[in-house]
């Protein structure tokens, strides 16, 4: 198979894991977070630093997950107080602060110079089948975990919180804790995705983890269908394939790049206007959209 | 919802082109394809435009002059949106699907990420703007045609410490590869000589209000301030520096010493010291004048040093392709290494003379701005 | 001393951003991301009219404000209103606004190129005062204009019919709607006025610092942070928030290196949010967590 296609498929696996994590946060819990990009970055840097220091894969994965999960916990606790529209500004703020740390803490992250020479799977990654197999396995695992989560008690409570937070609170459930739990789970998945990202490209710099990535993932999850694991996969497929597909449409190179962005954001607007439940609605095709994006009377936040 | 036969055929063709790799265009009888992976959008877009323009102009000139031994040179530029993952997919696509034999790229990190793929696919990777010295050892298929950060910074450090006799400097730099690399190299070299960097202020690419940064530098009282930023910040820095009362000897490297600085800073640019390879906006040589004129005519603006570098890159590839003994990638690589000594290229951005490892040390000179133009101060 | 004076001047610029953003948000409950795009559009248009075509400042500014207002109104008419009628929750409207923001900026990038453009004017090279207290004339002009804008806004809100309705809408949207006091026209007025304010800011920015396609994010960031800092729903809060942000940014950056600029702004916000989730001077405690 063409190494080019294999590369794109590998990238798909990595971003899909992050999207599944985001789906837990936004889709199941209704928390509108734009911090995911930075969390993936944290996972990538932690994992890369461990690998470069000689630590093995186990240690790299464990630390990447631990650090991002802990960070996710702190982030959610900090921002829990702000609701609704205020939350997004705080979330954006945290994304910006984390990016600034990645960029400016040069002693550790080497700032915009980035970290290079990160070991791959096994000796060379990307364009090779080994990476794809490993990342696919991780993706399957993540998929099963998220599905199990959504069917668990925690998941059910989250959906209750999502449709009516105030009512759930009145039932005596510690709403805040459940939301933190969901966020931590989502963050951990982002951490894993970050580690894989670092291994795929063997070089990372802060610029891959800006708010653009957060918005990219958010779009994937929304367009694909919030609250539905298959939807997230479809969404990521779209966002990975679109820029690549546009490379093949003949047009002057200067314009091509901009057209790509215009198409992308127009698609987003169109979906949001006309098919809000996404490509795959929460409970599968054919179900009515019992989800966070527009059920009449649904109280998301004041 | 039936799909027309035509659309189906198109989809199959598209799919096939993705799955079946294209033959390398080294073989005779077709146009020679070279590619470029550049930031046309995203964080580094402002720089990327110059790179692309320089490259396009170079390819156009080569084709006007008859191409490579009569073969048309075809350029395919892919956008990487300033992120690594798109650089990698772009490179793969150029090599796999378009049959590119050489790919130009910039941004050190991206070059480092692409270098192993160049080895794997046996294609030439030409770095025309990444300044990291790490690229020197990135592999046998990676070639750098610019002086990396160490080369420029070391010479400037030496000049400031010994000739200007200044032991303490301040630095303002852009937080990208273009700024951070030289900043680190300069600090290392300067400290080694016995000097001290008393203030270091970084700024983001979107931030043009640098007054606070400059004030902080002012509070540390250096006599010399090194401007390691992208060229569009030079004007604002000189103006805002004047505004906050920072009166120092301003010094910069080739990135910032362009006509943009002269135009935007006007009188404030007088006395600015920089280090340049032989190319400079006011350079008298016919080669450079022609390049600048051709660039102005085609793009309605002035080139910067990187446009010049990428312009030269096209000629390097063309020369190697013309001199390759056969159509194999190994021969092409050998021909690239052969661009040295008597066979070196006098580019518009200096002389390209590869060493054994595929990088260059171009002669460079210290210049100063006098009456709105760069004038050599000390021959290197 | 110089620092706080500079901080005040910086704050004066933020005032235009914060108050315009806060006005739109508190009156229409829309997180108008595309406000940043109005800013960019205004800046670039001002460049074309004044710098490229050479039209006098007054004329250019007036046209720019007009276009800005139209842009704001168009977004409300074509995007926000349909979504609202379709009962879309706030964050969907936010995503739509975000997309509109990016599409506009990409369009500007395609048209004007990605390079830095500047409007040059004698304002930017002249100074007032001496020694420690030198200030560029342009920044004083910006401060003066902000002040004038605030006064005009205040008069509008208190003396005109449309203005009074806007205040009613801002203080209690549900009640105002229920009482049938306000109409869609009022909403259009809000967008128009807010967009005009931010357009002026955009023109200033083009002269003071320069134009790049992604400049809109500046307006959005500092506008929303300052507005939230002071407390949405209160014009005075917006002003206070802007000034406080301006001064603390200048003071803060004196002590920590300039690279942390954006992080600093958000850091200040997060800190304040921890203790006063609705902002420093909020009249309504609507952001309190349940």
PDB file of C-alpha atoms in Angstrom, chain C residues 53-288:
ATOM      1  CA  UNK C  53      -6.781  55.214  -2.191  1.00  0.00           C
ATOM      2  CA  UNK C  54      -5.740  58.226  -0.187  1.00  0.00           C
ATOM      3  CA  UNK C  55      -9.146  59.276   1.040  1.00  0.00           C
ATOM      4  CA  UNK C  56      -9.221  61.574   4.066  1.00  0.00           C
ATOM      5  CA  UNK C  57      -9.350  60.005   7.490  1.00  0.00           C
ATOM      6  CA  UNK C  58     -12.813  61.193   8.382  1.00  0.00           C
ATOM      7  CA  UNK C  59     -14.379  59.781   5.256  1.00  0.00           C
ATOM      8  CA  UNK C  60     -12.485  56.506   5.493  1.00  0.00           C
ATOM      9  CA  UNK C  61     -13.400  56.086   9.134  1.00  0.00           C
ATOM     10  CA  UNK C  62     -17.053  56.786   8.489  1.00  0.00           C
ATOM     11  CA  UNK C  63     -17.240  54.241   5.700  1.00  0.00           C
ATOM     12  CA  UNK C  64     -15.383  51.685   7.749  1.00  0.00           C
ATOM     13  CA  UNK C  65     -17.810  52.131  10.622  1.00  0.00           C
ATOM     14  CA  UNK C  66     -20.723  51.783   8.265  1.00  0.00           C
ATOM     15  CA  UNK C  67     -19.380  48.578   6.778  1.00  0.00           C
ATOM     16  CA  UNK C  68     -18.611  47.235  10.233  1.00  0.00           C
ATOM     17  CA  UNK C  69     -22.142  47.907  11.369  1.00  0.00           C
ATOM     18  CA  UNK C  70     -23.545  46.201   8.281  1.00  0.00           C
ATOM     19  CA  UNK C  71     -21.339  43.192   8.887  1.00  0.00           C
ATOM     20  CA  UNK C  72     -22.542  42.885  12.458  1.00  0.00           C
ATOM     21  CA  UNK C  73     -26.151  43.249  11.438  1.00  0.00           C
ATOM     22  CA  UNK C  74     -25.726  40.716   8.644  1.00  0.00           C
ATOM     23  CA  UNK C  75     -24.434  38.131  11.050  1.00  0.00           C
ATOM     24  CA  UNK C  76     -27.350  38.648  13.362  1.00  0.00           C
ATOM     25  CA  UNK C  77     -29.824  38.546  10.508  1.00  0.00           C
ATOM     26  CA  UNK C  78     -28.440  35.592   8.618  1.00  0.00           C
ATOM     27  CA  UNK C  79     -26.775  33.484  11.239  1.00  0.00           C
ATOM     28  CA  UNK C  80     -27.696  34.159  14.836  1.00  0.00           C
ATOM     29  CA  UNK C  81     -31.366  34.812  14.428  1.00  0.00           C
ATOM     30  CA  UNK C  82     -32.157  31.657  12.453  1.00  0.00           C
ATOM     31  CA  UNK C  83     -30.207  29.630  14.965  1.00  0.00           C
ATOM     32  CA  UNK C  84     -32.005  31.230  17.858  1.00  0.00           C
ATOM     33  CA  UNK C  85     -35.359  30.584  16.289  1.00  0.00           C
ATOM     34  CA  UNK C  86     -34.302  26.972  15.833  1.00  0.00           C
ATOM     35  CA  UNK C  87     -33.707  26.869  19.565  1.00  0.00           C
ATOM     36  CA  UNK C  88     -30.024  26.262  19.218  1.00  0.00           C
ATOM     37  CA  UNK C  89     -28.212  26.417  22.523  1.00  0.00           C
ATOM     38  CA  UNK C  90     -25.505  28.985  23.119  1.00  0.00           C
ATOM     39  CA  UNK C  91     -22.604  26.887  22.179  1.00  0.00           C
ATOM     40  CA  UNK C  92     -23.890  26.053  18.747  1.00  0.00           C
ATOM     41  CA  UNK C  93     -24.228  29.748  18.055  1.00  0.00           C
ATOM     42  CA  UNK C  94     -20.696  30.136  19.308  1.00  0.00           C
ATOM     43  CA  UNK C  95     -19.400  27.536  16.866  1.00  0.00           C
ATOM     44  CA  UNK C  96     -21.234  29.243  14.044  1.00  0.00           C
ATOM     45  CA  UNK C  97     -19.781  32.586  15.053  1.00  0.00           C
ATOM     46  CA  UNK C  98     -16.328  31.057  15.253  1.00  0.00           C
ATOM     47  CA  UNK C  99     -16.650  29.663  11.762  1.00  0.00           C
ATOM     48  CA  UNK C 100     -17.816  33.003  10.419  1.00  0.00           C
ATOM     49  CA  UNK C 101     -14.821  34.590  12.117  1.00  0.00           C
ATOM     50  CA  UNK C 102     -12.370  32.239  10.457  1.00  0.00           C
ATOM     51  CA  UNK C 103     -13.977  32.387   7.062  1.00  0.00           C
ATOM     52  CA  UNK C 104     -13.766  36.173   7.101  1.00  0.00           C
ATOM     53  CA  UNK C 105     -10.139  36.148   8.157  1.00  0.00           C
ATOM     54  CA  UNK C 106      -9.159  33.583   5.551  1.00  0.00           C
ATOM     55  CA  UNK C 107     -10.939  35.677   2.975  1.00  0.00           C
ATOM     56  CA  UNK C 108      -8.954  38.733   4.088  1.00  0.00           C
ATOM     57  CA  UNK C 109      -5.756  36.712   3.901  1.00  0.00           C
ATOM     58  CA  UNK C 110      -6.587  35.592   0.394  1.00  0.00           C
ATOM     59  CA  UNK C 111      -7.310  39.131  -0.742  1.00  0.00           C
ATOM     60  CA  UNK C 112      -4.607  41.092   1.042  1.00  0.00           C
ATOM     61  CA  UNK C 113      -1.902  38.487   1.360  1.00  0.00           C
ATOM     62  CA  UNK C 114      -0.290  37.401   4.553  1.00  0.00           C
ATOM     63  CA  UNK C 115       2.224  40.195   4.915  1.00  0.00           C
ATOM     64  CA  UNK C 116       2.185  43.024   7.387  1.00  0.00           C
ATOM     65  CA  UNK C 117       0.483  46.173   6.190  1.00  0.00           C
ATOM     66  CA  UNK C 118       0.632  49.473   7.977  1.00  0.00           C
ATOM     67  CA  UNK C 119      -1.143  52.721   7.734  1.00  0.00           C
ATOM     68  CA  UNK C 120       1.333  55.477   8.155  1.00  0.00           C
ATOM     69  CA  UNK C 121       0.381  58.776   9.556  1.00  0.00           C
ATOM     70  CA  UNK C 122       2.080  61.639  11.236  1.00  0.00           C
ATOM     71  CA  UNK C 123       0.198  60.705  14.377  1.00  0.00           C
ATOM     72  CA  UNK C 124       2.354  57.680  14.831  1.00  0.00           C
ATOM     73  CA  UNK C 125       5.634  59.518  14.739  1.00  0.00           C
ATOM     74  CA  UNK C 126       4.879  62.563  16.808  1.00  0.00           C
ATOM     75  CA  UNK C 127       5.304  62.724  20.530  1.00  0.00           C
ATOM     76  CA  UNK C 128       3.847  64.790  23.275  1.00  0.00           C
ATOM     77  CA  UNK C 129       5.671  65.629  26.457  1.00  0.00           C
ATOM     78  CA  UNK C 130       9.283  65.111  27.379  1.00  0.00           C
ATOM     79  CA  UNK C 131      11.594  62.862  29.311  1.00  0.00           C
ATOM     80  CA  UNK C 132       9.855  60.308  31.438  1.00  0.00           C
ATOM     81  CA  UNK C 133       6.478  61.377  30.210  1.00  0.00           C
ATOM     82  CA  UNK C 134       6.790  61.078  26.512  1.00  0.00           C
ATOM     83  CA  UNK C 135       3.728  59.670  24.854  1.00  0.00           C
ATOM     84  CA  UNK C 136       3.116  59.042  21.209  1.00  0.00           C
ATOM     85  CA  UNK C 137       0.417  61.319  19.931  1.00  0.00           C
ATOM     86  CA  UNK C 138      -1.447  58.427  18.406  1.00  0.00           C
ATOM     87  CA  UNK C 139      -1.990  56.704  21.694  1.00  0.00           C
ATOM     88  CA  UNK C 140      -3.331  59.862  23.213  1.00  0.00           C
ATOM     89  CA  UNK C 141      -5.672  60.198  20.277  1.00  0.00           C
ATOM     90  CA  UNK C 142      -6.856  56.653  20.860  1.00  0.00           C
ATOM     91  CA  UNK C 143      -7.455  57.386  24.508  1.00  0.00           C
ATOM     92  CA  UNK C 144      -9.337  60.531  23.667  1.00  0.00           C
ATOM     93  CA  UNK C 145     -11.486  58.733  21.147  1.00  0.00           C
ATOM     94  CA  UNK C 146     -12.300  55.979  23.610  1.00  0.00           C
ATOM     95  CA  UNK C 147     -13.426  58.560  26.075  1.00  0.00           C
ATOM     96  CA  UNK C 148     -15.546  60.293  23.484  1.00  0.00           C
ATOM     97  CA  UNK C 149     -17.016  56.961  22.416  1.00  0.00           C
ATOM     98  CA  UNK C 150     -17.943  56.153  25.987  1.00  0.00           C
ATOM     99  CA  UNK C 151     -19.647  59.457  26.450  1.00  0.00           C
ATOM    100  CA  UNK C 152     -21.577  59.029  23.245  1.00  0.00           C
ATOM    101  CA  UNK C 153     -22.540  55.509  24.215  1.00  0.00           C
ATOM    102  CA  UNK C 154     -23.734  56.650  27.578  1.00  0.00           C
ATOM    103  CA  UNK C 155     -25.835  59.386  26.032  1.00  0.00           C
ATOM    104  CA  UNK C 156     -27.272  56.967  23.538  1.00  0.00           C
ATOM    105  CA  UNK C 157     -28.183  54.437  26.170  1.00  0.00           C
ATOM    106  CA  UNK C 158     -29.860  56.964  28.377  1.00  0.00           C
ATOM    107  CA  UNK C 159     -31.478  59.402  26.036  1.00  0.00           C
ATOM    108  CA  UNK C 160     -32.635  57.603  22.947  1.00  0.00           C
ATOM    109  CA  UNK C 161     -35.521  55.198  22.643  1.00  0.00           C
ATOM    110  CA  UNK C 162     -33.433  52.524  21.061  1.00  0.00           C
ATOM    111  CA  UNK C 163     -30.811  52.943  23.737  1.00  0.00           C
ATOM    112  CA  UNK C 164     -33.268  52.597  26.574  1.00  0.00           C
ATOM    113  CA  UNK C 165     -34.652  49.446  25.042  1.00  0.00           C
ATOM    114  CA  UNK C 166     -31.164  48.055  24.792  1.00  0.00           C
ATOM    115  CA  UNK C 167     -30.641  48.679  28.466  1.00  0.00           C
ATOM    116  CA  UNK C 168     -33.859  46.909  29.275  1.00  0.00           C
ATOM    117  CA  UNK C 169     -32.756  43.988  27.188  1.00  0.00           C
ATOM    118  CA  UNK C 170     -29.405  43.872  28.901  1.00  0.00           C
ATOM    119  CA  UNK C 171     -30.688  44.008  32.414  1.00  0.00           C
ATOM    120  CA  UNK C 172     -33.295  41.317  32.045  1.00  0.00           C
ATOM    121  CA  UNK C 173     -33.706  39.651  28.664  1.00  0.00           C
ATOM    122  CA  UNK C 174     -36.528  37.307  29.572  1.00  0.00           C
ATOM    123  CA  UNK C 175     -38.606  39.995  31.158  1.00  0.00           C
ATOM    124  CA  UNK C 176     -38.051  42.431  28.357  1.00  0.00           C
ATOM    125  CA  UNK C 177     -39.044  39.832  25.821  1.00  0.00           C
ATOM    126  CA  UNK C 178     -42.060  38.791  27.780  1.00  0.00           C
ATOM    127  CA  UNK C 179     -43.268  42.329  28.121  1.00  0.00           C
ATOM    128  CA  UNK C 180     -42.869  42.751  24.398  1.00  0.00           C
ATOM    129  CA  UNK C 181     -40.799  45.827  24.926  1.00  0.00           C
ATOM    130  CA  UNK C 182     -38.077  45.019  22.520  1.00  0.00           C
ATOM    131  CA  UNK C 183     -38.071  43.951  18.964  1.00  0.00           C
ATOM    132  CA  UNK C 184     -35.623  42.522  16.561  1.00  0.00           C
ATOM    133  CA  UNK C 185     -34.711  46.074  15.631  1.00  0.00           C
ATOM    134  CA  UNK C 186     -33.264  46.633  19.046  1.00  0.00           C
ATOM    135  CA  UNK C 187     -31.000  43.687  18.536  1.00  0.00           C
ATOM    136  CA  UNK C 188     -29.840  45.104  15.249  1.00  0.00           C
ATOM    137  CA  UNK C 189     -29.058  48.372  16.981  1.00  0.00           C
ATOM    138  CA  UNK C 190     -26.911  46.560  19.500  1.00  0.00           C
ATOM    139  CA  UNK C 191     -24.891  44.853  16.825  1.00  0.00           C
ATOM    140  CA  UNK C 192     -24.575  48.046  14.867  1.00  0.00           C
ATOM    141  CA  UNK C 193     -23.310  50.104  17.771  1.00  0.00           C
ATOM    142  CA  UNK C 194     -20.982  47.402  19.035  1.00  0.00           C
ATOM    143  CA  UNK C 195     -19.561  46.848  15.590  1.00  0.00           C
ATOM    144  CA  UNK C 196     -18.982  50.542  15.047  1.00  0.00           C
ATOM    145  CA  UNK C 197     -16.975  50.775  18.252  1.00  0.00           C
ATOM    146  CA  UNK C 198     -14.791  47.836  17.384  1.00  0.00           C
ATOM    147  CA  UNK C 199     -14.339  49.112  13.826  1.00  0.00           C
ATOM    148  CA  UNK C 200     -12.853  52.312  15.161  1.00  0.00           C
ATOM    149  CA  UNK C 201     -10.513  50.206  17.256  1.00  0.00           C
ATOM    150  CA  UNK C 202      -9.549  48.251  14.165  1.00  0.00           C
ATOM    151  CA  UNK C 203      -8.670  51.385  12.246  1.00  0.00           C
ATOM    152  CA  UNK C 204      -6.516  52.554  15.133  1.00  0.00           C
ATOM    153  CA  UNK C 205      -4.778  49.244  15.403  1.00  0.00           C
ATOM    154  CA  UNK C 206      -3.916  49.400  11.715  1.00  0.00           C
ATOM    155  CA  UNK C 207      -2.192  52.724  12.297  1.00  0.00           C
ATOM    156  CA  UNK C 208      -0.537  51.962  15.583  1.00  0.00           C
ATOM    157  CA  UNK C 209       0.728  48.463  15.041  1.00  0.00           C
ATOM    158  CA  UNK C 210      -0.174  47.047  11.669  1.00  0.00           C
ATOM    159  CA  UNK C 211      -2.433  44.586   9.916  1.00  0.00           C
ATOM    160  CA  UNK C 212      -2.043  40.854   9.668  1.00  0.00           C
ATOM    161  CA  UNK C 213      -4.850  38.483   8.710  1.00  0.00           C
ATOM    162  CA  UNK C 214      -5.116  36.958  12.160  1.00  0.00           C
ATOM    163  CA  UNK C 215      -5.254  40.225  14.063  1.00  0.00           C
ATOM    164  CA  UNK C 216      -8.871  39.614  15.003  1.00  0.00           C
ATOM    165  CA  UNK C 217      -7.911  37.243  17.734  1.00  0.00           C
ATOM    166  CA  UNK C 218      -6.369  40.172  19.608  1.00  0.00           C
ATOM    167  CA  UNK C 219      -9.664  41.998  19.717  1.00  0.00           C
ATOM    168  CA  UNK C 220     -11.477  38.893  20.812  1.00  0.00           C
ATOM    169  CA  UNK C 221      -9.017  37.874  23.464  1.00  0.00           C
ATOM    170  CA  UNK C 222      -8.558  41.202  25.144  1.00  0.00           C
ATOM    171  CA  UNK C 223     -12.121  42.273  24.577  1.00  0.00           C
ATOM    172  CA  UNK C 224     -13.657  39.194  26.138  1.00  0.00           C
ATOM    173  CA  UNK C 225     -11.120  38.948  28.931  1.00  0.00           C
ATOM    174  CA  UNK C 226     -11.513  42.572  29.895  1.00  0.00           C
ATOM    175  CA  UNK C 227     -15.298  42.369  29.680  1.00  0.00           C
ATOM    176  CA  UNK C 228     -15.408  39.258  31.825  1.00  0.00           C
ATOM    177  CA  UNK C 229     -12.930  40.727  34.260  1.00  0.00           C
ATOM    178  CA  UNK C 230     -15.113  43.713  34.886  1.00  0.00           C
ATOM    179  CA  UNK C 231     -18.312  41.805  34.800  1.00  0.00           C
ATOM    180  CA  UNK C 232     -20.580  41.360  31.848  1.00  0.00           C
ATOM    181  CA  UNK C 233     -23.763  43.340  31.970  1.00  0.00           C
ATOM    182  CA  UNK C 234     -22.212  46.454  33.300  1.00  0.00           C
ATOM    183  CA  UNK C 235     -20.754  49.097  31.049  1.00  0.00           C
ATOM    184  CA  UNK C 236     -18.827  50.577  33.913  1.00  0.00           C
ATOM    185  CA  UNK C 237     -17.593  47.098  34.654  1.00  0.00           C
ATOM    186  CA  UNK C 238     -16.350  46.760  31.121  1.00  0.00           C
ATOM    187  CA  UNK C 239     -14.461  50.022  31.376  1.00  0.00           C
ATOM    188  CA  UNK C 240     -13.000  49.138  34.734  1.00  0.00           C
ATOM    189  CA  UNK C 241     -12.056  45.700  33.525  1.00  0.00           C
ATOM    190  CA  UNK C 242     -10.304  47.148  30.508  1.00  0.00           C
ATOM    191  CA  UNK C 243      -8.312  49.656  32.520  1.00  0.00           C
ATOM    192  CA  UNK C 244      -7.364  47.132  35.136  1.00  0.00           C
ATOM    193  CA  UNK C 245      -6.277  44.717  32.460  1.00  0.00           C
ATOM    194  CA  UNK C 246      -4.254  47.395  30.724  1.00  0.00           C
ATOM    195  CA  UNK C 247      -2.396  48.452  33.809  1.00  0.00           C
ATOM    196  CA  UNK C 248      -1.823  44.957  35.156  1.00  0.00           C
ATOM    197  CA  UNK C 249      -0.525  43.822  31.773  1.00  0.00           C
ATOM    198  CA  UNK C 250       2.018  46.619  31.675  1.00  0.00           C
ATOM    199  CA  UNK C 251       3.046  46.127  35.255  1.00  0.00           C
ATOM    200  CA  UNK C 252       3.068  42.363  34.915  1.00  0.00           C
ATOM    201  CA  UNK C 253       5.196  42.413  31.817  1.00  0.00           C
ATOM    202  CA  UNK C 254       7.720  44.572  33.534  1.00  0.00           C
ATOM    203  CA  UNK C 255       8.435  41.770  35.913  1.00  0.00           C
ATOM    204  CA  UNK C 256       8.049  38.699  33.805  1.00  0.00           C
ATOM    205  CA  UNK C 257       9.451  38.276  30.367  1.00  0.00           C
ATOM    206  CA  UNK C 258       7.443  39.487  27.406  1.00  0.00           C
ATOM    207  CA  UNK C 259       6.881  36.051  25.945  1.00  0.00           C
ATOM    208  CA  UNK C 260       4.178  35.352  28.448  1.00  0.00           C
ATOM    209  CA  UNK C 261       1.962  38.185  27.313  1.00  0.00           C
ATOM    210  CA  UNK C 262      -1.117  36.240  26.226  1.00  0.00           C
ATOM    211  CA  UNK C 263      -0.807  33.805  29.075  1.00  0.00           C
ATOM    212  CA  UNK C 264      -0.608  36.735  31.452  1.00  0.00           C
ATOM    213  CA  UNK C 265      -3.907  38.167  30.273  1.00  0.00           C
ATOM    214  CA  UNK C 266      -5.652  34.871  30.759  1.00  0.00           C
ATOM    215  CA  UNK C 267      -3.825  34.258  33.985  1.00  0.00           C
ATOM    216  CA  UNK C 268      -5.202  37.467  35.397  1.00  0.00           C
ATOM    217  CA  UNK C 269      -8.669  36.465  34.300  1.00  0.00           C
ATOM    218  CA  UNK C 270      -8.464  32.985  35.780  1.00  0.00           C
ATOM    219  CA  UNK C 271      -7.231  34.427  39.032  1.00  0.00           C
ATOM    220  CA  UNK C 272     -10.120  36.839  39.252  1.00  0.00           C
ATOM    221  CA  UNK C 273     -12.611  34.168  38.222  1.00  0.00           C
ATOM    222  CA  UNK C 274     -11.495  32.000  41.087  1.00  0.00           C
ATOM    223  CA  UNK C 275     -12.608  34.550  43.596  1.00  0.00           C
ATOM    224  CA  UNK C 276     -15.321  36.449  41.778  1.00  0.00           C
ATOM    225  CA  UNK C 277     -16.781  34.187  39.112  1.00  0.00           C
ATOM    226  CA  UNK C 278     -18.991  36.882  37.671  1.00  0.00           C
ATOM    227  CA  UNK C 279     -16.296  39.465  37.388  1.00  0.00           C
ATOM    228  CA  UNK C 280     -15.256  42.269  39.625  1.00  0.00           C
ATOM    229  CA  UNK C 281     -18.197  44.576  39.248  1.00  0.00           C
ATOM    230  CA  UNK C 282     -20.959  42.352  38.038  1.00  0.00           C
ATOM    231  CA  UNK C 283     -24.440  43.383  38.847  1.00  0.00           C
ATOM    232  CA  UNK C 284     -25.939  40.006  38.172  1.00  0.00           C
ATOM    233  CA  UNK C 285     -24.405  36.950  39.686  1.00  0.00           C
ATOM    234  CA  UNK C 286     -25.330  34.838  36.765  1.00  0.00           C
ATOM    235  CA  UNK C 287     -22.131  32.922  36.369  1.00  0.00           C
ATOM    236  CA  UNK C 288     -22.276  31.414  39.785  1.00  0.00           C
TER     237      UNK C 288
END
